[in-house]
PDB file of C-alpha atoms in Angstrom:
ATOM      1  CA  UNK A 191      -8.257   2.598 -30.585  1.00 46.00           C
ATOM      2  CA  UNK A 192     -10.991   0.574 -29.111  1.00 48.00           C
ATOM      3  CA  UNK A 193     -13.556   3.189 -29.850  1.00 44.00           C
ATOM      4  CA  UNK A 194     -11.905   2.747 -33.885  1.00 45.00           C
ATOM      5  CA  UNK A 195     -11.925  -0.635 -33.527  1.00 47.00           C
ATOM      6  CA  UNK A 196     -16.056  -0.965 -32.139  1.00 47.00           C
ATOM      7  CA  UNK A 197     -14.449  -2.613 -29.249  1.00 53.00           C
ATOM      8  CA  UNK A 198     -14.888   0.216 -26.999  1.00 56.00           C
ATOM      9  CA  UNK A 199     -17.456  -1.237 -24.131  1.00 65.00           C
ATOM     10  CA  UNK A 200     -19.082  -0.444 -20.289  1.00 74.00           C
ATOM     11  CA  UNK A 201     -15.352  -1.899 -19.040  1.00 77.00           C
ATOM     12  CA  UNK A 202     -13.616   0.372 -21.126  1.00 82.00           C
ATOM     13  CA  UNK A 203     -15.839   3.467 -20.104  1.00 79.00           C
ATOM     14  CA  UNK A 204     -15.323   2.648 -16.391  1.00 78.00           C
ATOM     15  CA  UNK A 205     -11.653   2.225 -17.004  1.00 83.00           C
ATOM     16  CA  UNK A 206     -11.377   5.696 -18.759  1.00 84.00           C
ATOM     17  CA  UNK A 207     -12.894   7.430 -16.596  1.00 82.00           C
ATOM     18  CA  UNK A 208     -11.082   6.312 -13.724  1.00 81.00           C
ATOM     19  CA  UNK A 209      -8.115   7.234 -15.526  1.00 85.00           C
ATOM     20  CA  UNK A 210      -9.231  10.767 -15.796  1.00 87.00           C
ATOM     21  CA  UNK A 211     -10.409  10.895 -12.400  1.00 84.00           C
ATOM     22  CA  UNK A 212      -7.593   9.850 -10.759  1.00 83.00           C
ATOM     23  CA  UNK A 213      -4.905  11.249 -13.282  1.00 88.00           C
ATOM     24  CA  UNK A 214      -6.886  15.190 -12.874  1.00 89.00           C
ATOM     25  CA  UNK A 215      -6.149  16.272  -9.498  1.00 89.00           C
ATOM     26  CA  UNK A 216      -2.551  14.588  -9.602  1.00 90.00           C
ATOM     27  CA  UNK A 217      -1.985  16.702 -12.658  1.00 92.00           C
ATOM     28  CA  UNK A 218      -3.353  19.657 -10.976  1.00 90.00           C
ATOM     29  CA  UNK A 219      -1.151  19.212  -8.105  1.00 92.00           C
ATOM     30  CA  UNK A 220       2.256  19.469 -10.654  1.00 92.00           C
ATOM     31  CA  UNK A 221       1.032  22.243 -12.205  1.00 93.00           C
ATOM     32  CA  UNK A 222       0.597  23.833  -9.161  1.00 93.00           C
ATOM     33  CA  UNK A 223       3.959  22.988  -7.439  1.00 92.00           C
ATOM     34  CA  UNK A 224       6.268  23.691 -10.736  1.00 92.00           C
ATOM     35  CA  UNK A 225       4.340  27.455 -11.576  1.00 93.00           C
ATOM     36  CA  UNK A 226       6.502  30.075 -11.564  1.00 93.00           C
ATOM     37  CA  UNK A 227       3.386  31.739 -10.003  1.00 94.00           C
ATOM     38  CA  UNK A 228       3.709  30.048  -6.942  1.00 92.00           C
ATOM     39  CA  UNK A 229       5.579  31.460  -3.961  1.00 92.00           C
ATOM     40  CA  UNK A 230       7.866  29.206  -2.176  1.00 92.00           C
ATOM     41  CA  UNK A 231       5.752  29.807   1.042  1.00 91.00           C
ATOM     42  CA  UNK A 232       3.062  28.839  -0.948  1.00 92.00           C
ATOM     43  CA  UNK A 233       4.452  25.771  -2.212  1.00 92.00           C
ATOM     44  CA  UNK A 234       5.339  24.387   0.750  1.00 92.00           C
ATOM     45  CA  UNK A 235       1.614  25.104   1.765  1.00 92.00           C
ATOM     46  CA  UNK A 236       0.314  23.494  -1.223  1.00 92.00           C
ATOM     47  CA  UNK A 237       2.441  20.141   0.020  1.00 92.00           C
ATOM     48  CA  UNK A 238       0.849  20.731   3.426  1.00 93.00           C
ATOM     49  CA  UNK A 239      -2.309  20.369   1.423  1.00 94.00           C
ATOM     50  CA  UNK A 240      -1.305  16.639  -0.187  1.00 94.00           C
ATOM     51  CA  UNK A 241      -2.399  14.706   3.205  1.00 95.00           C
ATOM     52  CA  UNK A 242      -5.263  16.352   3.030  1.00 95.00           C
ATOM     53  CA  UNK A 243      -6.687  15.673   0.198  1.00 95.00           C
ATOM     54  CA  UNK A 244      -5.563  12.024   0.324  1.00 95.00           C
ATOM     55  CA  UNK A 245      -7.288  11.636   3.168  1.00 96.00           C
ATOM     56  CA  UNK A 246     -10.344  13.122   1.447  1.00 96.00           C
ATOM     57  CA  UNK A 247      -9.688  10.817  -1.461  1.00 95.00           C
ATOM     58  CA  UNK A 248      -9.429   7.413   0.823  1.00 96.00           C
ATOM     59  CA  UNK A 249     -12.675   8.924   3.137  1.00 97.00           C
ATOM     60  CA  UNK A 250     -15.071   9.328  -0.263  1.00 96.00           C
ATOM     61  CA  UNK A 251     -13.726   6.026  -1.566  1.00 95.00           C
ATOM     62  CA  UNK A 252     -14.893   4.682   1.525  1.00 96.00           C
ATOM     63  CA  UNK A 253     -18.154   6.809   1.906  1.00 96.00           C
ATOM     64  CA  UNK A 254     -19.503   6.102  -1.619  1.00 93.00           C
ATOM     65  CA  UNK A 255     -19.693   2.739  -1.686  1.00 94.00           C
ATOM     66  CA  UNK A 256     -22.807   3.368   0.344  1.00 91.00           C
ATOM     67  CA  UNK A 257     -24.768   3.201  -2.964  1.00 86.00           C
ATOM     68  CA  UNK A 258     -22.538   0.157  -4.219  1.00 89.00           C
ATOM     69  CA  UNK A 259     -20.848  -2.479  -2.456  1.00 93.00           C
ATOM     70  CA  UNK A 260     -23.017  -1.883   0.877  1.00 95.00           C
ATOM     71  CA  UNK A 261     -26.441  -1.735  -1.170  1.00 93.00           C
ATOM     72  CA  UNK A 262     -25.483  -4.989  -2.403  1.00 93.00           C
ATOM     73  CA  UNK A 263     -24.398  -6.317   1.199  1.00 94.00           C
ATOM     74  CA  UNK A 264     -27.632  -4.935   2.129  1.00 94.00           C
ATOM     75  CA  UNK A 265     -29.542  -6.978  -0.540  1.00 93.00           C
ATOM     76  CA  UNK A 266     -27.631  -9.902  -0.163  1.00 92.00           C
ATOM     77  CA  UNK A 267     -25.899 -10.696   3.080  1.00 94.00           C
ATOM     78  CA  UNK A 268     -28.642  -8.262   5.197  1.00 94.00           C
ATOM     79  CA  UNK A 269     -31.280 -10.298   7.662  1.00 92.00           C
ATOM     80  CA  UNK A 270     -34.239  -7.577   5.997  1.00 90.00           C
ATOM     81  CA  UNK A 271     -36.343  -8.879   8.934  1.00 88.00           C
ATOM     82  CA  UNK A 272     -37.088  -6.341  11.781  1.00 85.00           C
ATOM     83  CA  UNK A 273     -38.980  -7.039  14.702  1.00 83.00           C
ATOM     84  CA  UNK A 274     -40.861  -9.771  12.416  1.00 81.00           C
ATOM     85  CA  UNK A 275     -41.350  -7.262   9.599  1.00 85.00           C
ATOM     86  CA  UNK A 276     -39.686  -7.556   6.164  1.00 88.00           C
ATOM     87  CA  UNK A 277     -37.611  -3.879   5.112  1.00 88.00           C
ATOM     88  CA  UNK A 278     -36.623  -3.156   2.130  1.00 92.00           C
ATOM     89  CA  UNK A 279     -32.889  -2.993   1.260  1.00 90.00           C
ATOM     90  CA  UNK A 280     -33.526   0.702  -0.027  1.00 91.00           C
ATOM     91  CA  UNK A 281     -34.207   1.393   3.596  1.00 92.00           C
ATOM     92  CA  UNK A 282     -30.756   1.725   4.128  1.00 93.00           C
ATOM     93  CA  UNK A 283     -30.346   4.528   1.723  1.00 93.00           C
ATOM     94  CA  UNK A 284     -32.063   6.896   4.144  1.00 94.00           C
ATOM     95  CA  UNK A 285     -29.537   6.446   6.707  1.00 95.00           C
ATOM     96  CA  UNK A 286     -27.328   9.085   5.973  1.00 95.00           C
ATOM     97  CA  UNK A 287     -29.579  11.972   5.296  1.00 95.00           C
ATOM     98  CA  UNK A 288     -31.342  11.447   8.374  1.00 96.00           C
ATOM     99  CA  UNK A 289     -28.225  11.482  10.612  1.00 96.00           C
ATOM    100  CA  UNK A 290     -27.430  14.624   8.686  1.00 95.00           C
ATOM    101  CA  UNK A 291     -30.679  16.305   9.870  1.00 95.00           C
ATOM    102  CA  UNK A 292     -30.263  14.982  13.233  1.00 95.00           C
ATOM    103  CA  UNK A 293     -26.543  15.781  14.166  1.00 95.00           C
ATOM    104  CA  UNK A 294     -25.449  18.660  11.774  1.00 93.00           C
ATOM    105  CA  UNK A 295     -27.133  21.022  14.650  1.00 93.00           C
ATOM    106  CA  UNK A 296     -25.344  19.011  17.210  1.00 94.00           C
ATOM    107  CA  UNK A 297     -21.924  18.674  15.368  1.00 91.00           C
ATOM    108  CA  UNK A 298     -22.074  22.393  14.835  1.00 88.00           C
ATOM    109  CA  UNK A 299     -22.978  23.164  18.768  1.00 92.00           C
ATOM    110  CA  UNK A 300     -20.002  20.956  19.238  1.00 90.00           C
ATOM    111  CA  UNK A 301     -17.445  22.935  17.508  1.00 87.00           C
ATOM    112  CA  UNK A 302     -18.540  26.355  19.162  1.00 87.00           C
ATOM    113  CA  UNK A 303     -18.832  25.623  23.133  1.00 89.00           C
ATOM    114  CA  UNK A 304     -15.697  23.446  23.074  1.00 87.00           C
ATOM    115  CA  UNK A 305     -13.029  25.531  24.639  1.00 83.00           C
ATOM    116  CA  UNK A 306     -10.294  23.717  22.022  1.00 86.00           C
ATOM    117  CA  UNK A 307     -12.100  22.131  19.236  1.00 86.00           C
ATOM    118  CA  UNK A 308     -10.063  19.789  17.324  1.00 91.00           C
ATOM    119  CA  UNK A 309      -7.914  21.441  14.686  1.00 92.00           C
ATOM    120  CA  UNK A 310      -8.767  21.433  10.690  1.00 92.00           C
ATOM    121  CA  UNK A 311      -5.818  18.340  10.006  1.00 94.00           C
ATOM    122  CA  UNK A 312      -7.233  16.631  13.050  1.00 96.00           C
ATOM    123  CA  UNK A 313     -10.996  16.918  11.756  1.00 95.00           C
ATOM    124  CA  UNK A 314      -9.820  15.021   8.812  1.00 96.00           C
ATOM    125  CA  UNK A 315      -8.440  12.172  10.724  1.00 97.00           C
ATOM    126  CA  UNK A 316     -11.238  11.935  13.040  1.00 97.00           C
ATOM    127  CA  UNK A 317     -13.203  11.639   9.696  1.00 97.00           C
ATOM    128  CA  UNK A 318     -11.299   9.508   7.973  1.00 97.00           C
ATOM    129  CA  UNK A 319     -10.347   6.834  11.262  1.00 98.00           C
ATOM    130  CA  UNK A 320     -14.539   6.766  11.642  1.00 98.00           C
ATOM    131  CA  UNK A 321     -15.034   5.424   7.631  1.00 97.00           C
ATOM    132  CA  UNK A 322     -12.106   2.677   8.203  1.00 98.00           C
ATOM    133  CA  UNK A 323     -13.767   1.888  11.298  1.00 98.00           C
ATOM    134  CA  UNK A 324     -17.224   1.399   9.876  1.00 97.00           C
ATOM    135  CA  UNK A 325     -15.282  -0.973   7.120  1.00 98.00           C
ATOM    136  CA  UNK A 326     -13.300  -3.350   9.615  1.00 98.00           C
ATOM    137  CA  UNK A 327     -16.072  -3.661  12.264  1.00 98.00           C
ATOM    138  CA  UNK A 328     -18.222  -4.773   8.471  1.00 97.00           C
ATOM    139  CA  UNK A 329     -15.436  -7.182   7.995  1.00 97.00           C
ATOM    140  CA  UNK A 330     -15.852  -8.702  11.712  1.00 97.00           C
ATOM    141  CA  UNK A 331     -20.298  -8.557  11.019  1.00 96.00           C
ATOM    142  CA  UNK A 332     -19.474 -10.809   7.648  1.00 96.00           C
ATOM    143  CA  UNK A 333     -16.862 -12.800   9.387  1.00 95.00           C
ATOM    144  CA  UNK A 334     -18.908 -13.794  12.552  1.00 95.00           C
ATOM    145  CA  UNK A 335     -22.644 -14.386   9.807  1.00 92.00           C
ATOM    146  CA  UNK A 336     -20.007 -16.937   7.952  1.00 87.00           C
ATOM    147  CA  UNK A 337     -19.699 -17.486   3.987  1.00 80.00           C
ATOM    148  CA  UNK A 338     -23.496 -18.072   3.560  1.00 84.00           C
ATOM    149  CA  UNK A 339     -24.554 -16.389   6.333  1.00 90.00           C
ATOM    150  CA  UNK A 340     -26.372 -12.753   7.119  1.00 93.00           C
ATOM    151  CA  UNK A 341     -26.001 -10.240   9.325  1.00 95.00           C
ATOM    152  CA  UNK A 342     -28.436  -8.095  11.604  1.00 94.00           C
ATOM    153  CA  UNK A 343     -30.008  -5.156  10.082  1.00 94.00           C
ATOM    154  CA  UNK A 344     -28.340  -2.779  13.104  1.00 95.00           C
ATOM    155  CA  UNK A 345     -24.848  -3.883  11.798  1.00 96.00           C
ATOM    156  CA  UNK A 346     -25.480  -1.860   7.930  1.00 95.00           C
ATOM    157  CA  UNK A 347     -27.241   1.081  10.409  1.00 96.00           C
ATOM    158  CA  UNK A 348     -24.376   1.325  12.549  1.00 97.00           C
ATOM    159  CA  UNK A 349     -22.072   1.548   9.577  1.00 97.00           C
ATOM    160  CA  UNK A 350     -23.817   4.020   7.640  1.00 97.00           C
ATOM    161  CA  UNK A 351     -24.365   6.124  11.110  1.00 97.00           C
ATOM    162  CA  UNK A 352     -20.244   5.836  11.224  1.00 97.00           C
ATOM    163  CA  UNK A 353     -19.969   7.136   8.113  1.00 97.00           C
ATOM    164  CA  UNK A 354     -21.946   9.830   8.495  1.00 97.00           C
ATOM    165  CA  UNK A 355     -20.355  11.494  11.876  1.00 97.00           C
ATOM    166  CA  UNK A 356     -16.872  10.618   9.917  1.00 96.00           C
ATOM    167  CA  UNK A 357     -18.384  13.201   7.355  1.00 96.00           C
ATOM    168  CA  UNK A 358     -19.535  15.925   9.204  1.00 95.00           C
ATOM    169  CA  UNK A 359     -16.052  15.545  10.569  1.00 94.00           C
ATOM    170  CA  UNK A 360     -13.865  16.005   7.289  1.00 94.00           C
ATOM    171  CA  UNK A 361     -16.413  17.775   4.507  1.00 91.00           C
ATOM    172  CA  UNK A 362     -18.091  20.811   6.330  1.00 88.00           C
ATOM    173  CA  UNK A 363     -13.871  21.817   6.850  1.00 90.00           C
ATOM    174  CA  UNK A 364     -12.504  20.806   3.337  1.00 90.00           C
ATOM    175  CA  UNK A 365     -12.956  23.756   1.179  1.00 87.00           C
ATOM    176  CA  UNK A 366     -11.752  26.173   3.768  1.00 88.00           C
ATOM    177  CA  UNK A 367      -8.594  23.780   4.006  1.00 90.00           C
ATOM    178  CA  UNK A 368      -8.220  24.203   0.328  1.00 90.00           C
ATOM    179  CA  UNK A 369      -9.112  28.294   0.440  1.00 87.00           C
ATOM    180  CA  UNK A 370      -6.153  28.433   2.937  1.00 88.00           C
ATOM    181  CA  UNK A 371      -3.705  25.923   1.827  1.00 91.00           C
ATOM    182  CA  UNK A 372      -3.999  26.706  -2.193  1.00 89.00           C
ATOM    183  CA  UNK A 373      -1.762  29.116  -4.401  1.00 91.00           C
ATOM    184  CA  UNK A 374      -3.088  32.371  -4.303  1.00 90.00           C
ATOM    185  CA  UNK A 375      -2.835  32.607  -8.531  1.00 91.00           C
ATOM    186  CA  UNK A 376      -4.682  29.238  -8.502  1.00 91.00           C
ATOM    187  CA  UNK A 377      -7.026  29.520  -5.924  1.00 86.00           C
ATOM    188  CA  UNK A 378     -10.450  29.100  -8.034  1.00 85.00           C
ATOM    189  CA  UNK A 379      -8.109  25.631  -9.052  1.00 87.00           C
ATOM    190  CA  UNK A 380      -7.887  24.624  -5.860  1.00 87.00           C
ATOM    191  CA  UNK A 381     -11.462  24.708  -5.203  1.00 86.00           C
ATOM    192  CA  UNK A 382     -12.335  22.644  -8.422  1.00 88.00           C
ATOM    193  CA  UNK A 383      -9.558  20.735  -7.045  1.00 89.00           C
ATOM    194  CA  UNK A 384     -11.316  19.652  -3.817  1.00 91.00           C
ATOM    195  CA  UNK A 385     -14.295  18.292  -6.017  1.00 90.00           C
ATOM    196  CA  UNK A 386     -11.923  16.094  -7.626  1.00 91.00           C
ATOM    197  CA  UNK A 387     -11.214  14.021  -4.047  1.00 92.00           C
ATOM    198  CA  UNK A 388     -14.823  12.156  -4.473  1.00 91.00           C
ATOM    199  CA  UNK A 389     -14.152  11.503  -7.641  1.00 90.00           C
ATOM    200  CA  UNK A 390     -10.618  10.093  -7.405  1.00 90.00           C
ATOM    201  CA  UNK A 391     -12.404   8.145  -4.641  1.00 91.00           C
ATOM    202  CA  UNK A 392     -14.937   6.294  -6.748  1.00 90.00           C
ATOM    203  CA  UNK A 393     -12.298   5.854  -9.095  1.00 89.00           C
ATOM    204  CA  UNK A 394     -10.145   3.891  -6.511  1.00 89.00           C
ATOM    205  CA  UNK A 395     -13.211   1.732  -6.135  1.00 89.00           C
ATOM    206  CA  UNK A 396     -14.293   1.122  -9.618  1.00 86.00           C
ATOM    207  CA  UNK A 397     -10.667  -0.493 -10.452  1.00 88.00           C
ATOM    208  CA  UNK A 398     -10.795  -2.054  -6.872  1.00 89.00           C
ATOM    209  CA  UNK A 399     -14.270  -4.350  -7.473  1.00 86.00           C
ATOM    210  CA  UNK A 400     -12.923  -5.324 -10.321  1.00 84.00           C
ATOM    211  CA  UNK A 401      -9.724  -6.539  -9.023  1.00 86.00           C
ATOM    212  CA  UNK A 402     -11.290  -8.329  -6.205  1.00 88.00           C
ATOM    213  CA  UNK A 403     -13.897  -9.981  -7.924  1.00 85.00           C
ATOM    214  CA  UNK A 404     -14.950 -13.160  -6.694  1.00 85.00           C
ATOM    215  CA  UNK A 405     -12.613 -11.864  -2.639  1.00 90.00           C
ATOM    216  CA  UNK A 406     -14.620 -12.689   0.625  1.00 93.00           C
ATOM    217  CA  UNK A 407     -16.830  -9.420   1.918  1.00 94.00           C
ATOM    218  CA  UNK A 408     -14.691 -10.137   5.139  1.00 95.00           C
ATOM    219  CA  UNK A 409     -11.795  -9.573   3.311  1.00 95.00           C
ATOM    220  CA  UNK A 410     -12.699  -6.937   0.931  1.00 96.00           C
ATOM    221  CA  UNK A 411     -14.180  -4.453   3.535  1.00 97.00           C
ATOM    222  CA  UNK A 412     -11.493  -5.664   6.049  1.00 97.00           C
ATOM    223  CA  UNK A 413      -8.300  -4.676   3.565  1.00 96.00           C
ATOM    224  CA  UNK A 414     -10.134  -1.368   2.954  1.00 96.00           C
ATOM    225  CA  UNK A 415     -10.242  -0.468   6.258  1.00 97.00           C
ATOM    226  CA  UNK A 416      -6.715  -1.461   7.747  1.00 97.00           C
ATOM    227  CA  UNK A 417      -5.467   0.847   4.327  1.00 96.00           C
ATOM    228  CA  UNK A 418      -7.550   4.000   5.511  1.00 97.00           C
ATOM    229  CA  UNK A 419      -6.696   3.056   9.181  1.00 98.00           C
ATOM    230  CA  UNK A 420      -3.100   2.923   8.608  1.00 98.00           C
ATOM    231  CA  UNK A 421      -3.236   6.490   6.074  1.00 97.00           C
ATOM    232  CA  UNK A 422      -5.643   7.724   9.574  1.00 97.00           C
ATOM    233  CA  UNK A 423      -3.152   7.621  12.216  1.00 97.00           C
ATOM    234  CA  UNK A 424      -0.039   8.649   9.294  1.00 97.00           C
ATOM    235  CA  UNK A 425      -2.179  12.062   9.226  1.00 97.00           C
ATOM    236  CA  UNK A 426      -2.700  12.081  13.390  1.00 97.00           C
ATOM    237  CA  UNK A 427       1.330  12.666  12.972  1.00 97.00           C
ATOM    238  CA  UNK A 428       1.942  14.736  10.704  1.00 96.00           C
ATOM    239  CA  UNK A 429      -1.227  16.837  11.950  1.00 95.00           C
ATOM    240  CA  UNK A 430       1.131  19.466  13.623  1.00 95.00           C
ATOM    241  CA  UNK A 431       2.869  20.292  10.916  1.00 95.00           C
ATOM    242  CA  UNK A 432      -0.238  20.324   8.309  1.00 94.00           C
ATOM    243  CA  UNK A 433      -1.697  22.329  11.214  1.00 93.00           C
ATOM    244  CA  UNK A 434       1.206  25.253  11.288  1.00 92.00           C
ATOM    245  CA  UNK A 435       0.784  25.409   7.133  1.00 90.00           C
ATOM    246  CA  UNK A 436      -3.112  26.300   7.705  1.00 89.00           C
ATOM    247  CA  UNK A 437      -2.234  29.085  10.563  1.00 88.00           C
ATOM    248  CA  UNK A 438      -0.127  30.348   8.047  1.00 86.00           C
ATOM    249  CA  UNK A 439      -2.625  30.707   5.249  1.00 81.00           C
ATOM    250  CA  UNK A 440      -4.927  32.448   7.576  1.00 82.00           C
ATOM    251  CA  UNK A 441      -2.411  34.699   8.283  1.00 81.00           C
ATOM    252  CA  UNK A 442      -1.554  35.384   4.670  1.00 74.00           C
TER     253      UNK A 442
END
């Protein structure tokens, strides 16, 4: 109607597509559960499966805002002076690729020489506790500068560096999740389906600046955080049994 009407606008654009995105995978997720070509083993795998990409879907919504709301703290409530030298905001940017290079190796060492690595449900809320972490101890950095005030250029590096060991956490173990956990008859789905959890993430975020236009960065990154914190330790319980659901894909 608004696209009839020449009313149709950025707002509108942003609103649709977060519509899409975040309507997609939940209408994947019904088609999957009421087929007829799903087994009721599989089923209840597929609900194993929900946490899991939730958690995905809270972790991204948290994750890629590094190009967003933190490039704006960075611009805006950042001291850019370092050791009496002005940085660029950018800068910032370059966190997360870096640690990538730098602890991928390590990350992957990790997993092999420990005797009884975390399992796959556990990985994801390692991941996703580190991301509501790096949000709240944001919130207490803008709460401590004040209203007006800025905070060190370490406080944006820490929470990028965060961010990035919550990722190497929950992503490099997310599409075998899905390979185990999905429908056999829908299993190239699935995988689309795991794509979806960024953008149902950004999504999230989209309707979420606009809602709390104008809200404190103490309190914006702070309500973020306890959300994703809360979801965190709701998947540290029900780990076991998301656990016992993946053992029995693998077995499958």
């Amino acid at each position: 109607a608004r696209l009839v009407s020449g009313s149709f606008g950025v707002s509108t654009l942003i609103n649709t597509l977060s519509v899409l995105a975040f309507a997609a995978p939940v209408a994947y997720f019904v088609v999957m559960i009421r087929s007829h070509k799903v087994t009721a083993p599989e089923r209840s795998r597929l609900k194993a499966y929900i946490p899991l990409f939730i958690a995905a879907t809270l972790f991204w919504m948290i994750f890629e805002q590094a190009a967003t709301t933190l490039a704006s703290f960075a611009a805006n409530r950042t001291d850019l002076s370092v050791f009496g030298t002005d940085v660029a905001p950018e800068l910032f940017q370059s966190v997360n690729p870096a640690t990538i290079i730098l602890l991928a190796p390590v990350f992957a060492w990790l997993w092999i020489k420990l005797d009884n690595p975390p399992p796959t449900a556990v990985k994801f809320a390692i991941g996703l506790t580190l991301a509501a972490s790096s949000f709240l101890f944001l919130s207490a950095a803008s709460y401590a500068a004040g209203a007006d005030g800025k905070t060190p250029a370490w406080v944006l590096v820490i929470v990028y560096v965060v961010q990035t060991l919550g990722e190497l956490c929950l992503s490099p173990v997310g599409l075998a999740a899905t390979t185990l956990l999905a429908p056999r008859a829908f299993r190239s789905q699935a995988m689309a389906l795991w794509f979806l959890a960024p953008a149902a993430g950004q999504a999230i975020t989209a309707q979420l600046v606009t809602a709390t236009e104008g809200t404190s960065d103490t309190v914006y990154f702070g309500g973020i955080g306890v959300v994703a914190m809360i979801f965190a330790l709701a998947l540290f319980a029900v780990a076991p049994w998301v656990e016992r659901h993946i053992q029995a894909g693998a077995e499958t």
